[in-house]
Amino acid sequence: METPQIEMGGFKVNTPQVPNGGLRPTMAGSWNSRGTIEMTLRSIRIVIFTSKLNLLMPFGPASIILHFTSRRHGLVFLFSMLGITPLAERLGYATEQLAIYTGPTVGGLLNATFGNATEMIIAIYALKNGMIRVVQQSLLGSILSNMLLVLGCAFFAGGLIHRNKDQVFSKATAVVNSGLLLMAVMGLMFPAVLHFTHSEVRQGASEVVLSRFSSCIMLVAYASYLYFQLSGRSNIYSPIGSEEVPNEDATEEEEEAEISMWEAVTWLAVLTLWVSVLSEYLVNAIEGASDSLNLPVAFISVILLPIVGNAAEHASAIMFAMKDKLDITLGVAIGSSTQISMFVIPFCVVIGWMMGQKMDLNFQLFETATLFITVLVVAFMLQDGTANYMKGLMLILCYLIVAASFFVHVDPQSSDG
């Protein structure tokens, strides 16, 4: 068998023949590896170097170095908090990219799972350390932050840009979400009332049993809500006269997939792993940070920790409100609060049950009352289906009152851990 020759620059070069008539596998392999490296570098450039928030990423490794080289818990806490913030935002970005490939049904489930992944990871690490109050207060803080601060800033920014008109959103969606949030308040209220009226059948045990039962019911309710939302009924929950607009936006978004499906999956895994590493240092530094910064643990848990997980929601909610897409803003802010109250909190109770931790839905009277009043205020703000900068300002001012309340609040169970 003759070895074929090709001419290159006037010289004849032997080209080794392979059975299928192609070139040697080693040559093809080297081209494949070069393509893989180029694709990886492109993916890193898109995910890491396109967001200005990623300038905070070096604070993550810095917090780990500080943890091992110094006893400054306040700095470790602040650095790990700053380090997690861009990761939470990028986690949201990777989820959105993956949702483009999976379609609306799986995409909705992905957003439900990874939308609040940061809060869930921090909560699980705190649960593992037996810091049940930190879990309860950080998740409560996320709900308050989303409903008052995120929604308030979005309404305020959108209202200033569109000040000559009232912005409109779907009342039906707002009503369903408000109903779910009130159901969550009911789930949290009964264990607290049972505890403080001393009307338990078995002292200390009945509220835990009730909490676990209520958590399972809330998870069933949330799963039903997801099915209801994703099973084709969602077209009912769109504003009149805008049925075609979301479809156009969807097709635009589908065309704008920036990374491949497997790249998105890989980034989700990498980012989740890095968030979980930093969360451990963040949780371990909370009590030390409380002493060194002279701040109550309740204030750190309810006000400061949610800033980490809500960075992505905050930015995207304001951006959509400025583009006059208030239904998406509501989906981000109120939808996230619904996820935490109806999915993450009950899920943490079930996980605590598996870990042998007595995590319950008794959030104490102060926290439960705060959540109840917040849900009522937001439900009243949303009932007419319009938004303006005055409503946004009122929600922001309500959040400042809540923040001030937790700054002067001493947690009755802080000694329990």
Short mmCIF file of C-alpha atoms in Angstrom, two decimals:
data_model
loop_
_atom_site.label_atom_id
_atom_site.label_comp_id
_atom_site.label_asym_id
_atom_site.label_seq_id
_atom_site.Cartn_x
_atom_site.Cartn_y
_atom_site.Cartn_z
CA MET A 1 0.00 0.00 0.00
CA GLU A 2 1.46 3.36 -1.06
CA THR A 3 1.67 6.25 1.34
CA PRO A 4 -0.08 9.25 -0.30
CA GLN A 5 1.88 12.48 -0.76
CA ILE A 6 0.77 16.11 -0.76
CA GLU A 7 2.66 19.17 -1.93
CA MET A 8 3.42 21.89 0.65
CA GLY A 9 5.48 24.90 -0.49
CA GLY A 10 7.08 22.95 -3.38
CA PHE A 11 7.98 19.94 -1.17
CA LYS A 12 6.29 16.55 -1.19
CA VAL A 13 5.25 15.41 2.29
CA ASN A 14 4.09 11.90 3.28
CA THR A 15 0.64 11.88 4.94
CA PRO A 16 -0.05 8.74 6.97
CA GLN A 17 -3.34 7.19 5.88
CA VAL A 18 -5.85 5.85 8.40
CA PRO A 19 -8.60 3.30 7.52
CA ASN A 20 -11.43 5.87 7.17
CA GLY A 21 -9.36 8.09 4.94
CA GLY A 22 -8.81 10.81 7.56
CA LEU A 23 -5.68 12.10 9.25
CA ARG A 24 -3.94 10.53 12.23
CA PRO A 25 -6.05 10.49 15.43
CA THR A 26 -3.24 12.31 17.33
CA MET A 27 -3.57 15.33 15.01
CA ALA A 28 -7.37 15.39 15.37
CA GLY A 29 -6.97 14.98 19.13
CA SER A 30 -4.64 17.98 19.35
CA TRP A 31 -7.13 20.09 17.40
CA ASN A 32 -9.94 18.93 19.73
CA SER A 33 -7.91 19.78 22.82
CA ARG A 34 -7.08 23.21 21.40
CA GLY A 35 -10.79 23.79 20.69
CA THR A 36 -11.67 22.71 24.24
CA ILE A 37 -9.09 25.11 25.72
CA GLU A 38 -10.39 27.99 23.56
CA MET A 39 -14.00 27.21 24.58
CA THR A 40 -13.02 27.07 28.26
CA LEU A 41 -11.17 30.40 28.05
CA ARG A 42 -14.14 31.98 26.25
CA SER A 43 -16.52 30.64 28.93
CA ILE A 44 -14.29 32.01 31.73
CA ARG A 45 -14.14 35.39 29.98
CA ILE A 46 -17.97 35.56 29.67
CA VAL A 47 -18.79 34.35 33.21
CA ILE A 48 -15.94 35.93 35.19
CA PHE A 49 -14.89 39.08 33.33
CA THR A 50 -18.19 40.53 32.03
CA SER A 51 -19.71 41.46 35.41
CA LYS A 52 -18.27 44.42 37.34
CA LEU A 53 -19.55 42.85 40.56
CA ASN A 54 -16.87 40.14 40.08
CA LEU A 55 -14.26 42.67 41.21
CA LEU A 56 -15.36 41.54 44.71
CA MET A 57 -14.33 37.89 44.05
CA PRO A 58 -10.78 38.22 45.53
CA PHE A 59 -12.38 38.93 48.92
CA GLY A 60 -13.34 35.20 49.07
CA PRO A 61 -9.78 33.78 49.14
CA ALA A 62 -8.74 36.77 51.32
CA SER A 63 -11.33 35.76 53.97
CA ILE A 64 -9.90 32.20 54.08
CA ILE A 65 -6.34 33.55 54.46
CA LEU A 66 -7.51 35.93 57.23
CA HIS A 67 -9.29 33.04 59.00
CA PHE A 68 -6.02 31.10 59.31
CA THR A 69 -3.65 34.05 59.91
CA SER A 70 -5.60 36.26 62.30
CA ARG A 71 -8.37 36.27 64.90
CA ARG A 72 -10.23 39.20 63.33
CA HIS A 73 -13.68 37.61 63.02
CA GLY A 74 -15.25 40.91 61.93
CA LEU A 75 -12.96 41.13 58.88
CA VAL A 76 -13.38 37.42 58.05
CA PHE A 77 -17.18 37.90 58.14
CA LEU A 78 -17.12 41.06 55.99
CA PHE A 79 -14.63 39.64 53.47
CA SER A 80 -16.50 36.31 53.07
CA MET A 81 -19.79 38.25 52.73
CA LEU A 82 -18.27 40.43 49.98
CA GLY A 83 -16.75 37.32 48.33
CA ILE A 84 -20.09 35.46 48.20
CA THR A 85 -22.05 38.43 46.76
CA PRO A 86 -20.70 38.16 43.15
CA LEU A 87 -20.95 34.34 43.33
CA ALA A 88 -24.67 34.62 44.16
CA GLU A 89 -25.15 36.91 41.15
CA ARG A 90 -23.21 34.58 38.80
CA LEU A 91 -25.16 31.58 40.15
CA GLY A 92 -28.35 33.35 39.02
CA TYR A 93 -26.76 34.05 35.62
CA ALA A 94 -25.73 30.39 35.10
CA THR A 95 -29.26 29.26 36.07
CA GLU A 96 -30.80 31.66 33.53
CA GLN A 97 -28.45 30.39 30.80
CA LEU A 98 -29.36 26.76 31.59
CA ALA A 99 -33.08 27.61 31.65
CA ILE A 100 -32.81 28.83 28.02
CA TYR A 101 -31.87 25.27 26.93
CA THR A 102 -34.24 23.31 29.20
CA GLY A 103 -37.48 25.12 28.37
CA PRO A 104 -39.99 26.83 30.69
CA THR A 105 -41.05 23.84 32.86
CA VAL A 106 -37.60 22.60 33.86
CA GLY A 107 -36.35 26.20 33.80
CA GLY A 108 -38.96 27.13 36.41
CA LEU A 109 -37.89 24.23 38.63
CA LEU A 110 -34.22 25.22 38.19
CA ASN A 111 -34.98 28.80 39.22
CA ALA A 112 -36.89 27.48 42.24
CA THR A 113 -33.89 25.35 43.25
CA PHE A 114 -30.92 27.57 42.41
CA GLY A 115 -32.64 30.97 42.73
CA ASN A 116 -32.08 30.89 46.48
CA ALA A 117 -29.18 28.42 46.53
CA THR A 118 -26.93 30.85 48.46
CA GLU A 119 -29.47 31.30 51.27
CA MET A 120 -30.02 27.53 51.38
CA ILE A 121 -26.29 26.71 51.59
CA ILE A 122 -25.69 29.28 54.35
CA ALA A 123 -28.75 27.93 56.22
CA ILE A 124 -27.58 24.30 55.98
CA TYR A 125 -24.10 25.19 57.31
CA ALA A 126 -25.67 27.13 60.19
CA LEU A 127 -28.01 24.18 60.88
CA LYS A 128 -25.03 21.80 60.95
CA ASN A 129 -23.44 24.06 63.61
CA GLY A 130 -26.69 24.05 65.63
CA MET A 131 -27.27 27.79 65.00
CA ILE A 132 -31.02 27.44 64.53
CA ARG A 133 -31.79 31.10 65.29
CA VAL A 134 -29.30 32.25 62.64
CA VAL A 135 -31.06 29.99 60.10
CA GLN A 136 -34.50 31.33 61.04
CA GLN A 137 -33.43 34.97 61.10
CA SER A 138 -31.38 34.90 57.88
CA LEU A 139 -34.26 33.32 55.94
CA LEU A 140 -36.74 35.75 57.50
CA GLY A 141 -34.36 38.59 56.55
CA SER A 142 -34.27 37.37 52.94
CA ILE A 143 -38.08 37.55 52.75
CA LEU A 144 -38.17 41.04 54.31
CA SER A 145 -35.33 42.26 52.09
CA ASN A 146 -36.98 40.99 48.89
CA MET A 147 -40.45 42.31 49.75
CA LEU A 148 -39.47 45.73 51.09
CA LEU A 149 -35.97 46.73 49.93
CA VAL A 150 -35.70 44.97 46.52
CA LEU A 151 -39.31 45.66 45.47
CA GLY A 152 -39.16 49.18 46.94
CA CYS A 153 -35.95 50.08 45.05
CA ALA A 154 -37.41 48.60 41.83
CA PHE A 155 -40.69 50.58 42.16
CA PHE A 156 -38.74 53.73 43.07
CA ALA A 157 -36.25 53.47 40.15
CA GLY A 158 -38.96 52.49 37.65
CA GLY A 159 -41.27 55.24 38.94
CA LEU A 160 -38.61 57.93 38.55
CA ILE A 161 -37.90 56.94 34.94
CA HIS A 162 -41.61 56.59 34.06
CA ARG A 163 -42.82 59.37 36.38
CA ASN A 164 -45.49 60.62 33.93
CA LYS A 165 -47.51 57.40 34.28
CA ASP A 166 -48.34 54.59 36.69
CA GLN A 167 -46.55 51.35 35.79
CA VAL A 168 -48.89 48.35 35.44
CA PHE A 169 -48.44 44.69 36.43
CA SER A 170 -50.63 41.59 36.64
CA LYS A 171 -52.93 41.73 39.67
CA ALA A 172 -53.68 37.99 39.43
CA THR A 173 -50.01 36.99 39.92
CA ALA A 174 -49.66 39.40 42.86
CA VAL A 175 -52.81 37.99 44.51
CA VAL A 176 -51.63 34.36 44.19
CA ASN A 177 -48.19 35.20 45.63
CA SER A 178 -49.72 37.27 48.45
CA GLY A 179 -51.98 34.32 49.29
CA LEU A 180 -49.00 31.94 49.47
CA LEU A 181 -47.07 34.40 51.66
CA LEU A 182 -50.06 34.69 54.03
CA MET A 183 -50.21 30.87 54.14
CA ALA A 184 -46.50 30.86 55.09
CA VAL A 185 -47.22 33.42 57.86
CA MET A 186 -49.98 31.12 59.13
CA GLY A 187 -47.50 28.21 59.16
CA LEU A 188 -45.04 30.29 61.24
CA MET A 189 -47.65 31.83 63.51
CA PHE A 190 -49.26 28.72 65.03
CA PRO A 191 -46.06 27.19 66.47
CA ALA A 192 -45.15 30.62 67.96
CA VAL A 193 -48.66 31.10 69.44
CA LEU A 194 -48.63 27.50 70.76
CA HIS A 195 -45.28 28.18 72.46
CA PHE A 196 -46.15 31.54 74.02
CA THR A 197 -49.64 30.53 75.23
CA HIS A 198 -48.11 27.43 76.92
CA SER A 199 -50.94 25.33 75.47
CA GLU A 200 -48.83 22.45 74.15
CA VAL A 201 -49.85 18.85 74.82
CA ARG A 202 -46.16 17.95 75.34
CA GLN A 203 -43.97 20.85 76.47
CA GLY A 204 -41.24 21.62 73.90
CA ALA A 205 -42.13 18.68 71.64
CA SER A 206 -45.55 19.63 70.26
CA GLU A 207 -44.33 22.79 68.46
CA VAL A 208 -41.53 20.78 66.74
CA VAL A 209 -44.02 18.09 65.62
CA LEU A 210 -46.47 20.76 64.41
CA SER A 211 -43.63 22.56 62.57
CA ARG A 212 -42.57 19.37 60.77
CA PHE A 213 -46.15 18.57 59.78
CA SER A 214 -46.79 22.17 58.60
CA SER A 215 -43.49 22.13 56.65
CA CYS A 216 -44.54 19.03 54.71
CA ILE A 217 -47.92 20.69 53.95
CA MET A 218 -46.13 23.89 52.80
CA LEU A 219 -43.83 21.88 50.50
CA VAL A 220 -46.88 20.16 48.97
CA ALA A 221 -48.54 23.58 48.51
CA TYR A 222 -45.40 24.98 46.84
CA ALA A 223 -45.09 21.95 44.52
CA SER A 224 -48.79 22.42 43.59
CA TYR A 225 -48.14 26.12 42.94
CA LEU A 226 -45.18 25.27 40.65
CA TYR A 227 -47.30 22.74 38.74
CA PHE A 228 -50.18 25.23 38.47
CA GLN A 229 -47.81 27.95 37.26
CA LEU A 230 -45.98 25.78 34.72
CA SER A 231 -48.84 23.64 33.37
CA GLY A 232 -50.11 26.15 30.84
CA ARG A 233 -52.31 28.14 33.20
CA SER A 234 -49.63 30.87 33.46
CA ASN A 235 -51.12 32.71 30.45
CA ILE A 236 -53.96 33.72 32.79
CA TYR A 237 -51.35 35.56 34.86
CA SER A 238 -50.28 38.09 32.25
CA PRO A 239 -51.50 41.69 31.98
CA ILE A 240 -54.34 42.42 29.53
CA GLY A 241 -53.08 43.56 26.15
CA SER A 242 -49.53 42.21 26.62
CA GLU A 243 -50.00 38.55 25.65
CA GLU A 244 -47.67 38.83 22.67
CA VAL A 245 -44.93 40.91 24.26
CA PRO A 246 -43.57 38.25 26.67
CA ASN A 247 -43.30 35.79 23.75
CA GLU A 248 -41.18 38.28 21.78
CA ASP A 249 -38.98 38.81 24.81
CA ALA A 250 -38.66 35.06 25.27
CA THR A 251 -37.49 34.54 21.71
CA GLU A 252 -35.01 37.40 22.10
CA GLU A 253 -33.66 35.78 25.26
CA GLU A 254 -33.46 32.36 23.59
CA GLU A 255 -31.28 33.84 20.86
CA GLU A 256 -29.00 35.38 23.45
CA ALA A 257 -27.67 32.16 25.04
CA GLU A 258 -24.06 33.10 25.76
CA ILE A 259 -22.70 29.77 26.99
CA SER A 260 -23.51 26.14 26.13
CA MET A 261 -25.73 23.91 28.28
CA TRP A 262 -22.84 21.84 29.65
CA GLU A 263 -20.84 24.98 30.39
CA ALA A 264 -23.82 26.29 32.39
CA VAL A 265 -24.06 22.98 34.32
CA THR A 266 -20.30 23.05 35.04
CA TRP A 267 -20.43 26.67 36.23
CA LEU A 268 -23.41 25.86 38.49
CA ALA A 269 -21.41 23.04 40.10
CA VAL A 270 -18.22 25.15 40.47
CA LEU A 271 -20.03 28.23 41.85
CA THR A 272 -22.17 26.17 44.26
CA LEU A 273 -19.03 24.46 45.59
CA TRP A 274 -17.20 27.78 46.08
CA VAL A 275 -20.27 29.36 47.75
CA SER A 276 -20.49 26.38 50.14
CA VAL A 277 -16.78 26.74 51.05
CA LEU A 278 -17.11 30.47 51.80
CA SER A 279 -20.43 29.93 53.63
CA GLU A 280 -18.66 27.78 56.20
CA TYR A 281 -16.23 30.60 57.04
CA LEU A 282 -19.08 33.14 57.00
CA VAL A 283 -21.21 31.15 59.46
CA ASN A 284 -18.25 30.37 61.76
CA ALA A 285 -17.40 34.09 61.96
CA ILE A 286 -20.93 35.36 62.79
CA GLU A 287 -20.66 35.29 66.60
CA GLY A 288 -17.11 36.68 66.60
CA ALA A 289 -18.19 39.41 64.17
CA SER A 290 -21.11 40.28 66.45
CA ASP A 291 -18.65 40.94 69.30
CA SER A 292 -15.96 42.72 67.28
CA LEU A 293 -18.38 44.91 65.25
CA ASN A 294 -20.60 45.46 68.33
CA LEU A 295 -23.72 44.47 66.37
CA PRO A 296 -26.53 42.15 67.61
CA VAL A 297 -26.53 38.66 66.01
CA ALA A 298 -30.19 39.31 65.08
CA PHE A 299 -29.19 42.43 63.07
CA ILE A 300 -26.37 40.55 61.30
CA SER A 301 -28.68 37.61 60.48
CA VAL A 302 -31.78 39.56 59.42
CA ILE A 303 -30.23 42.61 57.71
CA LEU A 304 -26.61 41.90 56.65
CA LEU A 305 -26.71 38.23 55.57
CA PRO A 306 -29.63 38.66 53.10
CA ILE A 307 -27.61 41.33 51.21
CA VAL A 308 -25.32 38.45 50.11
CA GLY A 309 -28.06 36.24 48.67
CA ASN A 310 -30.19 39.05 47.27
CA ALA A 311 -27.52 40.86 45.22
CA ALA A 312 -28.67 39.20 41.99
CA GLU A 313 -32.38 39.79 42.70
CA HIS A 314 -31.74 43.42 43.59
CA ALA A 315 -29.88 44.24 40.37
CA SER A 316 -32.24 42.37 38.01
CA ALA A 317 -35.47 43.62 39.67
CA ILE A 318 -34.36 47.28 39.32
CA MET A 319 -33.19 46.70 35.73
CA PHE A 320 -36.54 45.18 34.67
CA ALA A 321 -38.53 47.93 36.45
CA MET A 322 -36.54 50.58 34.57
CA LYS A 323 -37.44 48.78 31.31
CA ASP A 324 -41.13 48.88 32.36
CA LYS A 325 -41.30 45.07 32.72
CA LEU A 326 -42.90 45.04 36.17
CA ASP A 327 -44.28 41.50 35.88
CA ILE A 328 -40.71 40.18 35.71
CA THR A 329 -39.73 42.48 38.62
CA LEU A 330 -42.58 41.01 40.68
CA GLY A 331 -41.57 37.49 39.67
CA VAL A 332 -38.03 38.18 40.90
CA ALA A 333 -38.82 39.98 44.18
CA ILE A 334 -42.14 38.51 45.36
CA GLY A 335 -41.46 35.16 43.65
CA SER A 336 -38.18 34.86 45.56
CA SER A 337 -39.94 35.65 48.87
CA THR A 338 -42.53 32.96 48.06
CA GLN A 339 -39.75 30.44 47.31
CA ILE A 340 -38.02 31.12 50.64
CA SER A 341 -41.18 31.09 52.76
CA MET A 342 -42.88 28.10 51.08
CA PHE A 343 -39.85 26.04 50.00
CA VAL A 344 -36.54 26.96 51.67
CA ILE A 345 -37.84 27.37 55.26
CA PRO A 346 -39.89 24.09 55.25
CA PHE A 347 -36.98 22.35 53.46
CA CYS A 348 -34.61 23.47 56.26
CA VAL A 349 -37.04 22.11 58.88
CA VAL A 350 -37.02 18.71 57.08
CA ILE A 351 -33.19 18.79 56.70
CA GLY A 352 -32.86 19.67 60.41
CA TRP A 353 -35.15 16.74 61.20
CA MET A 354 -32.75 14.44 59.26
CA MET A 355 -29.73 15.99 61.02
CA GLY A 356 -31.34 15.55 64.44
CA GLN A 357 -31.60 19.34 64.94
CA LYS A 358 -34.82 20.70 66.47
CA MET A 359 -35.37 23.29 63.75
CA ASP A 360 -38.98 24.49 64.00
CA LEU A 361 -41.27 27.20 62.64
CA ASN A 362 -41.40 29.07 65.95
CA PHE A 363 -39.61 32.25 64.81
CA GLN A 364 -40.52 34.04 68.10
CA LEU A 365 -43.21 36.72 68.43
CA PHE A 366 -41.10 39.71 67.32
CA GLU A 367 -39.98 38.11 64.03
CA THR A 368 -43.40 36.56 63.27
CA ALA A 369 -45.17 39.90 63.89
CA THR A 370 -42.65 41.70 61.65
CA LEU A 371 -43.25 39.22 58.81
CA PHE A 372 -47.04 39.37 59.23
CA ILE A 373 -47.15 43.20 59.07
CA THR A 374 -44.72 43.22 56.10
CA VAL A 375 -46.86 40.77 54.09
CA LEU A 376 -49.97 42.87 54.83
CA VAL A 377 -48.26 46.14 53.81
CA VAL A 378 -46.95 44.64 50.54
CA ALA A 379 -50.29 42.93 49.77
CA PHE A 380 -52.07 46.30 50.12
CA MET A 381 -49.46 47.99 47.90
CA LEU A 382 -49.96 45.37 45.16
CA GLN A 383 -53.74 45.05 45.23
CA ASP A 384 -54.50 47.71 42.58
CA GLY A 385 -51.94 46.39 40.03
CA THR A 386 -50.06 49.70 39.67
CA ALA A 387 -46.66 50.97 40.84
CA ASN A 388 -45.03 54.40 41.16
CA TYR A 389 -42.02 55.97 42.90
CA MET A 390 -44.12 56.95 45.96
CA LYS A 391 -45.00 53.29 46.64
CA GLY A 392 -41.32 52.39 46.20
CA LEU A 393 -40.24 55.08 48.65
CA MET A 394 -42.81 53.88 51.21
CA LEU A 395 -41.51 50.28 50.96
CA ILE A 396 -37.87 51.45 51.38
CA LEU A 397 -38.82 53.55 54.45
CA CYS A 398 -40.70 50.53 55.90
CA TYR A 399 -37.49 48.49 55.48
CA LEU A 400 -35.48 51.16 57.34
CA ILE A 401 -37.95 50.90 60.26
CA VAL A 402 -37.54 47.09 60.24
CA ALA A 403 -33.72 47.42 60.14
CA ALA A 404 -33.76 49.89 63.06
CA SER A 405 -36.04 47.54 65.02
CA PHE A 406 -33.62 44.62 64.68
CA PHE A 407 -30.67 46.89 65.55
CA VAL A 408 -32.17 47.47 69.02
CA HIS A 409 -33.70 43.98 69.38
CA VAL A 410 -32.15 41.47 71.78
CA ASP A 411 -32.92 37.91 70.77
CA PRO A 412 -34.42 36.06 73.78
CA GLN A 413 -32.85 32.77 72.61
CA SER A 414 -29.42 34.12 71.60
CA SER A 415 -27.83 32.25 74.49
CA ASP A 416 -29.12 28.94 73.09
CA GLY A 417 -27.02 29.33 69.96
#
